[in-house]
XYZ file of C-alpha atoms in Angstrom:
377
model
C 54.534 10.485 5.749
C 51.743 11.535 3.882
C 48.282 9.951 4.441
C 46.678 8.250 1.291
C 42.914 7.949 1.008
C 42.327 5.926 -1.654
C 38.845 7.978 -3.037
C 37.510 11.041 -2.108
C 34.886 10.040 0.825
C 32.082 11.915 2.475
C 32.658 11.903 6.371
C 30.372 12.970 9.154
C 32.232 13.478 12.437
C 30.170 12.992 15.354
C 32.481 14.726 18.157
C 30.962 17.124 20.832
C 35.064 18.271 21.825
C 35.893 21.173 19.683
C 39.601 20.042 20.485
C 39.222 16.387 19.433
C 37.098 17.487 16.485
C 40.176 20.009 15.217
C 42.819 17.164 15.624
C 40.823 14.298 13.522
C 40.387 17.513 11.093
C 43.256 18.509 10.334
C 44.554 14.737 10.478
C 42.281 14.071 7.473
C 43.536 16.936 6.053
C 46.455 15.568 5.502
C 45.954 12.811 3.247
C 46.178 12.495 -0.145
C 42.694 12.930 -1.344
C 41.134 14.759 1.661
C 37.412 14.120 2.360
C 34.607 16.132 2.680
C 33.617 16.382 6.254
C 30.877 17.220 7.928
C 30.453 17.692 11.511
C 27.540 17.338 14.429
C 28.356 17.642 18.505
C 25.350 15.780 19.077
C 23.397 12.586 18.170
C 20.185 15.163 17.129
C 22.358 17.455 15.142
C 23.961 14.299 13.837
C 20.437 12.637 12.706
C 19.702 15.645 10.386
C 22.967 15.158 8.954
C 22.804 11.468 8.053
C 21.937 11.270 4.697
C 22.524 8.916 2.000
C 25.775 11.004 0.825
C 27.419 10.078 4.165
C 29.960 7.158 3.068
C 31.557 6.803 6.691
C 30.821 7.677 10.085
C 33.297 8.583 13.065
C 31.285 8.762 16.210
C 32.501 9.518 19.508
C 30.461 7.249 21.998
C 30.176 10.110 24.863
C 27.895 12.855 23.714
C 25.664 14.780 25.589
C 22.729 13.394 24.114
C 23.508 9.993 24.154
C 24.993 7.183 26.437
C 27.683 5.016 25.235
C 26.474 2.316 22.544
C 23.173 4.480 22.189
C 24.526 6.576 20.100
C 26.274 3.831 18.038
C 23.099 1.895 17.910
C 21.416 5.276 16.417
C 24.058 5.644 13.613
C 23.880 2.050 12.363
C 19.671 2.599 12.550
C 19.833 5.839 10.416
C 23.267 5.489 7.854
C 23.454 1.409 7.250
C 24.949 1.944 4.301
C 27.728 3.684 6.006
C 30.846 2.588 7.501
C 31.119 3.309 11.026
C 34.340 3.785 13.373
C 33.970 4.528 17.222
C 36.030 7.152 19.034
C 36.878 6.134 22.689
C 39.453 7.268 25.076
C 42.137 5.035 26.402
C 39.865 4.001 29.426
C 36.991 2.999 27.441
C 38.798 0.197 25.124
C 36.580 -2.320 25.881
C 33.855 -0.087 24.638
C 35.387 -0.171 21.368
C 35.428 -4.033 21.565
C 31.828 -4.044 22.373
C 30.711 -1.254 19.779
C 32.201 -3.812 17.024
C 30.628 -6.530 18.612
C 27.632 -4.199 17.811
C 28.078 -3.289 14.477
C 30.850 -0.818 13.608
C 33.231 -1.741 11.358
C 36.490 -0.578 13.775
C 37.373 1.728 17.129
C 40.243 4.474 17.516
C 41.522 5.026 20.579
C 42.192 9.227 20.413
C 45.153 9.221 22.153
C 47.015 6.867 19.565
C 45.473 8.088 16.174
C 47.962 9.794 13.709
C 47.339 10.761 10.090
C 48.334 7.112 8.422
C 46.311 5.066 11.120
C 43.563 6.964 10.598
C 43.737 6.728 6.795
C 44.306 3.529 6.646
C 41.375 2.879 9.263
C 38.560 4.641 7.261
C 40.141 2.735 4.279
C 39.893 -0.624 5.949
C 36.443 0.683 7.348
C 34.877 1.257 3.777
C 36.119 -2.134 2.425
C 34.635 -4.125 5.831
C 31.296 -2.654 5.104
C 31.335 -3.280 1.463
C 32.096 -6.749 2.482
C 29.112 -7.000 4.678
C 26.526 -5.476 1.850
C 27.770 -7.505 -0.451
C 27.126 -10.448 2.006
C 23.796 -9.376 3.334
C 23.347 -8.800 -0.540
C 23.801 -12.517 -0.998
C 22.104 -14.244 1.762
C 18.949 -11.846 0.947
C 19.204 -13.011 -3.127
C 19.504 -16.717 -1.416
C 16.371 -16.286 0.469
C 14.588 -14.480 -2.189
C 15.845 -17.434 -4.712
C 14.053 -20.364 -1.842
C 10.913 -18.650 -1.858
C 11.097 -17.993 -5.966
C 11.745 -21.601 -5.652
C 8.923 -22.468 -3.641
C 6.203 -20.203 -5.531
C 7.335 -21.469 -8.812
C 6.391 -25.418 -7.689
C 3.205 -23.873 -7.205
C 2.967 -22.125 -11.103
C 4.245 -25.308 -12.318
C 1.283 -27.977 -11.716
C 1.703 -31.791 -12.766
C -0.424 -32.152 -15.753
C -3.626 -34.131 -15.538
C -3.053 -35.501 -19.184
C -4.263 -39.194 -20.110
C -4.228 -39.198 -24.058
C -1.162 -40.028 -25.820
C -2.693 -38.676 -28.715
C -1.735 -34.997 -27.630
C 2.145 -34.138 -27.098
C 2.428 -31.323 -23.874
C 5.155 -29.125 -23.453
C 5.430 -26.301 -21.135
C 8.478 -23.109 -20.398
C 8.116 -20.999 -17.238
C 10.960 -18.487 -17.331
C 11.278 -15.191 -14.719
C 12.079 -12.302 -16.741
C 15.600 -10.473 -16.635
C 14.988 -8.831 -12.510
C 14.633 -12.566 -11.503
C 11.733 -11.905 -8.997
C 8.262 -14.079 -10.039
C 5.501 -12.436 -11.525
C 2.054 -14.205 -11.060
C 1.948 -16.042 -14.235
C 0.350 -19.448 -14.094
C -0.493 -22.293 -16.376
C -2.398 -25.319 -15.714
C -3.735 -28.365 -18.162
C -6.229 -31.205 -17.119
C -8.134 -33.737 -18.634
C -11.798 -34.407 -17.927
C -13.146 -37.967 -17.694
C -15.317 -36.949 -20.812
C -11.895 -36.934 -22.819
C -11.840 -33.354 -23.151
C -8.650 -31.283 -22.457
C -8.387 -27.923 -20.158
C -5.561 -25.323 -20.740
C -5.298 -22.366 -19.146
C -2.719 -19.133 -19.172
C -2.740 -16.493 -16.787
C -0.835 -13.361 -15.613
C -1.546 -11.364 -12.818
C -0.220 -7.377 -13.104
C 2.355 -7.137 -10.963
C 5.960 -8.216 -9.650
C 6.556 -9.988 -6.514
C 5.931 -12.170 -4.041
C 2.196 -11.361 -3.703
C 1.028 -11.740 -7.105
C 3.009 -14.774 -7.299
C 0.884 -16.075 -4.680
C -2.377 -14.767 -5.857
C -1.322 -16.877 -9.516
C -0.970 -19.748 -7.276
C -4.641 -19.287 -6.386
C -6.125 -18.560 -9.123
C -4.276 -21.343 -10.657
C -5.802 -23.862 -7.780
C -8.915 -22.434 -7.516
C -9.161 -22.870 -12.040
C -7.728 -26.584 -11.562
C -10.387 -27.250 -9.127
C -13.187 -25.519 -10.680
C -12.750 -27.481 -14.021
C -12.729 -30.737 -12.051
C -15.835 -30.013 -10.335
C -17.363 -29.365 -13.893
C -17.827 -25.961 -13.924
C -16.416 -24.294 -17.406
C -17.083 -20.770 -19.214
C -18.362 -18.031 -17.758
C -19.449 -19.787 -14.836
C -16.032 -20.466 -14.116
C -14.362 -17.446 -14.633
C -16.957 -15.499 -12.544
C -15.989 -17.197 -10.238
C -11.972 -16.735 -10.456
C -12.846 -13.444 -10.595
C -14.524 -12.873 -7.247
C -11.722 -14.976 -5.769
C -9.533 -12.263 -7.237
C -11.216 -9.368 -6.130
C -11.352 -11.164 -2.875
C -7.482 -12.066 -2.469
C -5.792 -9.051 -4.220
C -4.096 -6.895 -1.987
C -4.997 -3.563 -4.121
C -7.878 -2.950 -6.314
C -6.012 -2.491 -9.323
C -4.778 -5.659 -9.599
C -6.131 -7.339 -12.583
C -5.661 -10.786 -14.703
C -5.403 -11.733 -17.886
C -6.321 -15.349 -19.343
C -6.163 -17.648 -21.933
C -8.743 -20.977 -21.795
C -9.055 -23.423 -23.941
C -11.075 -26.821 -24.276
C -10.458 -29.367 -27.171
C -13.001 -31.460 -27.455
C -12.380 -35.667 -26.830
C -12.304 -35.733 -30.920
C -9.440 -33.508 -30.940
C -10.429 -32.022 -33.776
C -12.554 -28.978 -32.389
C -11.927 -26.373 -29.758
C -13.566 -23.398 -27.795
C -11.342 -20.695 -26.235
C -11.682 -17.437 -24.338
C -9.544 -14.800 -24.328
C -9.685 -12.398 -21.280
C -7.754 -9.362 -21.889
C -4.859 -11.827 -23.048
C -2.712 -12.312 -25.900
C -4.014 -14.858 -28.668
C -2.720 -17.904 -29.080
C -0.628 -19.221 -31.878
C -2.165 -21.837 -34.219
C -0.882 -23.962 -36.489
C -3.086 -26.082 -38.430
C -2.139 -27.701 -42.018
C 0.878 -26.163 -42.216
C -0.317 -22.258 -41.833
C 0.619 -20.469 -39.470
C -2.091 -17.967 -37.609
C -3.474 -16.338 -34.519
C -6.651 -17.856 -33.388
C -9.095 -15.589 -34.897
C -12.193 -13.949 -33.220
C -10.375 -11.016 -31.361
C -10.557 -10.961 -27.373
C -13.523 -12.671 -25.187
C -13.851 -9.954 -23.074
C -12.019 -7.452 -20.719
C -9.349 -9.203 -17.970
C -11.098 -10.265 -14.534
C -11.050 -7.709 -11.376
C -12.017 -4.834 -13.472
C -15.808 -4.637 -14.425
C -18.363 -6.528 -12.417
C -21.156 -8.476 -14.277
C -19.043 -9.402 -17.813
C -19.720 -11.962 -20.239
C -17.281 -13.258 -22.334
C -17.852 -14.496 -25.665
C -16.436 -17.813 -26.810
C -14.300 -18.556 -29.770
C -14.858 -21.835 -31.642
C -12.194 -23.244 -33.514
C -11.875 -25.775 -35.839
C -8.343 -27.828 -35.896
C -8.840 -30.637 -38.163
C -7.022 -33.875 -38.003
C -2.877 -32.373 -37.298
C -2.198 -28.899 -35.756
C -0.473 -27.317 -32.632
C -1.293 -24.577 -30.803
C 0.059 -22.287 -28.389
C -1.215 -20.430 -25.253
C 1.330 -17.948 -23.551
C 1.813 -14.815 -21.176
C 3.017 -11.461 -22.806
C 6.278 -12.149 -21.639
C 7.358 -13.692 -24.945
C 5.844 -11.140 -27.383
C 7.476 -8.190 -24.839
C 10.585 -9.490 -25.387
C 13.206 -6.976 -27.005
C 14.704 -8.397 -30.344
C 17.442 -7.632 -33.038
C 20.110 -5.175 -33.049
C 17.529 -2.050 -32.385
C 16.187 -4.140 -29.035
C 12.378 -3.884 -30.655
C 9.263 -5.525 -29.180
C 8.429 -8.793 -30.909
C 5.062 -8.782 -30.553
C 2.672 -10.755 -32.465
C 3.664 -10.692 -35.602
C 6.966 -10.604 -34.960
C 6.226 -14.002 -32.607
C 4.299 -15.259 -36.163
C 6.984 -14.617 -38.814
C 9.330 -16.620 -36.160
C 7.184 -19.806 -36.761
C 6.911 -19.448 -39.999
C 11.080 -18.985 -39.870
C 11.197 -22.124 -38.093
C 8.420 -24.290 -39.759
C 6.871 -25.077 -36.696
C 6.596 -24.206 -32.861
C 9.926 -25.101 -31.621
C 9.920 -23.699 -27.273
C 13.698 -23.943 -27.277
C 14.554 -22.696 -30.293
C 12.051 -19.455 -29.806
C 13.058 -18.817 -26.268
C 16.534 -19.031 -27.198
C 15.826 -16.950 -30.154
C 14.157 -13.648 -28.250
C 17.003 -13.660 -25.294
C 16.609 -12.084 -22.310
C 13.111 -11.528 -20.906
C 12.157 -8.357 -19.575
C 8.745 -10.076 -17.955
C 7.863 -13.927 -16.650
C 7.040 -16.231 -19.236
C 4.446 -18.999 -19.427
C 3.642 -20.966 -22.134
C 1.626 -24.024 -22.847
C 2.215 -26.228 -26.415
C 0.104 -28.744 -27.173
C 0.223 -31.194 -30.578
C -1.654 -33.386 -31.812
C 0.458 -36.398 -32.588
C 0.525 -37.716 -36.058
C -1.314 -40.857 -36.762
C-alpha cells in the first residue's frame, strides 16, 4: 500500500549507517507526497543543517559524535520548532521510552519500520508537536496575561478625589498586540481644593516600560502630595527617568493639569504630548497655547511653559495618550488624529468614553484617558 504524507515536509535525517539511511530513504520515497530530505551522519554536520526550514527530525541516538540522549538533547536545543522521532535498534527500546520522556514526539524501532508506519509516524509526529506549541503558546499568553494583569493595577491608581462637584471617568485599553505599553494616568486632590491630573506614555512596548509608567506614575502621585508642582516637579520625574530607563532613548510624554479649588480656572503643561480636548459652553476645542516643552529624558536643563486656561462655570475636558488619535478609522483605515478626535465630539455633542472608544475600534497602541466634568449646578 502506498504511503500518504499528508503535506510536503522538510526532513533532516540524522543517520551515520549509509544502509539504514538508504532504507528510511527510499521508504519516504514511497509516499504520496514525498519530502524533501536532508541528511547529516553526525550531530556537527547535523547542527549546520538545523535550520528553521527543518519541519521534522529523525535522529538515530548512536552517532559517533554523540552518546545516546546527547544527541537528542542537542536536536530539541537547536530545531524546537521541529518534530522529533528517535531511531533505536531492537535492543535499545527503552531508549526510545526515555528519549520521549525527554522530549521527542515518538521512537522507531529500525527493524519494524515499513513505508505506512513510518508515514503515519512523522504524520502523528507533526500533529504532537503542533499540539505542544500551541500549548506552550497558551500557558506563555496566560503568564504574559497575570503579569499584564498585575502592571495594569499599577497604571490604574484609586483616585484621590473629594469634590462631588467634578464627575471622573477614566479608559485604560492595551492596543490590538495585547502587551502593556507604559501609559499611566493618575488624579489627586490637594487639601487646598485643587485637582491634579496627569497623562503619560512612555515610548515603548513591554514589560519594562510598563514598569517604568508605574514609576513615574508613583513617583508624580507622590511628588504632588508633597507639594511640589511645575517645573519643579517634572525635573524631577525626569531624572527619575533618566535614572530607571533601561536605554537612553527612552523618552515620555505628559499631560498635567491643575484646576484651581474654584473650578473655574486651570494651568496645564504639555510635554511633548497630545492636547487635551476642551469643552466649555458648548464649543468644542483643543486647549490652546501649543506644547509646554519637549518630552522628559531628552534635553537636560528645560523649562516648560505653562498654559492658563479659563473654564468658566460648566465644561469638560479631556487628557489622553496618542493611542486614541492613532487609531485607524473608516473604510480607508485612516489616522484619526486630532481633528478627526474633534469633529467626533462635535458628532456626539459631548465627550461620551464609550461611545468614542467604541467608535475608533481596534487600537493599534495603549490607551489612557482621563475625563473630568464639572457637574451642573
Amino acid at each position: 500500500m502506498t504511503a500518504n504524507l499528508s503535506e510536503t515536509l522538510t526532513l533532516l535525517l540524522i543517520e551515520d549507517d549509509d544502509g539504514d539511511a538508504f532504507l528510511v530513504e527510499e521508504l519516504l520515497d514511497e509516499a504520496e507526497a514525498p519530502p524533501r530530505i536532508f541528511r547529516a551522519r553526525s550531530l556537527q554536520e547535523a547542527k549546520t543543517k538545523l535550520t528553521s526550514r527543518i519541519q521534522c527530525v529523525l535522529v538515530d541516538l548512536s552517532l559517533p559524535d554523540a552518546s545516546r540522549l546527547e544527541a537528542l538533547e542537542e536536536v530539541l536545543g537547536l530545531a524546537p520548532h521541529a518534530a522529533v522521532l528517535v531511531l533505536t535498534g531492537l535492543r535499545d527500546v527503552h531508549v526510545g521510552v526515555a528519549a520521549v520522556q525527554a522530549g521527542a514526539q515518538d521512537y522507531l524501532v529500525k527493524q519494524d519500520i515499513d513505508a505506512r508506519l513510518l508515514a503515519r509516524s512523522i504524520r502523528y509526529a507533526m500533529e504532537r508537536k503542533r499540539a505542544d506549541l500551541a500549548q506552550l503558546r497558551l500557558v506563555q499568553a496566560e503568564l504574559t496575561a497575570k503579569e499584564n494583569a498585575r502592571l495594569q493595577s499599577g497604571l490604574l491608581p484609586v483616585k484621590l478625589l473629594h469634590t462631588s462637584e467634578i464627575d471622573h471617568t477614566t479608559r485604560y485599553l492595551p492596543g490590538s498586540g495585547g502587551t502593556l505599553a507604559g501609559d499611566f494616568l493618575d488624579t489627586v486632590q490637594t487639601p487646598d481644593g485643587a485637582v491634579h491630573i496627569v497623562v503619560g506614555d512612555v515610548c515603548g512596548h513591554g514589560p519594562d516600560e510598563a514598569a517604568l509608567g508605574v514609576a513615574l506614575r508613583i513617583a508624580w502621585r507622590t511628588l504632588v502630595l508633597a507639594g511640589q508642582t511645575g517645573d519643579t516637579l517634572l525635573r524631577t520625574l525626569d531624572a527619575l527617568l533618566r535614572a530607571e530607563r533601561k536605554a537612553p532613548e527612552i523618552f515620555t510624554t505628559l499631560c498635567m493639569a491643575t484646576i484651581a479649588p474654584d473650578l473655574r480656572h486651570a494651568t496645564l503643561r504639555v510635554v511633548g504630548h497630545p492636547p487635551p480636548v476642551l469643552v466649555r459652553d458648548g464649543a468644542v476645542e483643543v486647549v490652546a497655547g501649543g506644547p509646554s516643552g519637549p518630552p522628559l529624558g531628552i534635553f537636560p536643563d528645560v523649562e516648560w511653559s505653562v498654559i492658563e486656561v479659563s473654564l468658566g462655570d460648566k465644561w469638560s475636558m479631556m487628557l489622553y495618550t496618542d493611542g486614541l488619535i492613532e487609531a485607524a478609522v473608516g473604510e480607508r483605515n485612516e489616522l484619526l488624529g486630532v481633528d478627526g478626535l474633534l469633529d467626533l465630539v462635535r458628532e456626539h455633542g459631548a465627550i461620551d468614553l464609550d461611545r468614542l472608544i467604541t467608535h475608533v475600534g481596534t487600537l493599534s497602541d495603549d490607551l489612557a484617558v482621563v475625563l473630568v466634568s464639572r457637574r451642573k449646578a
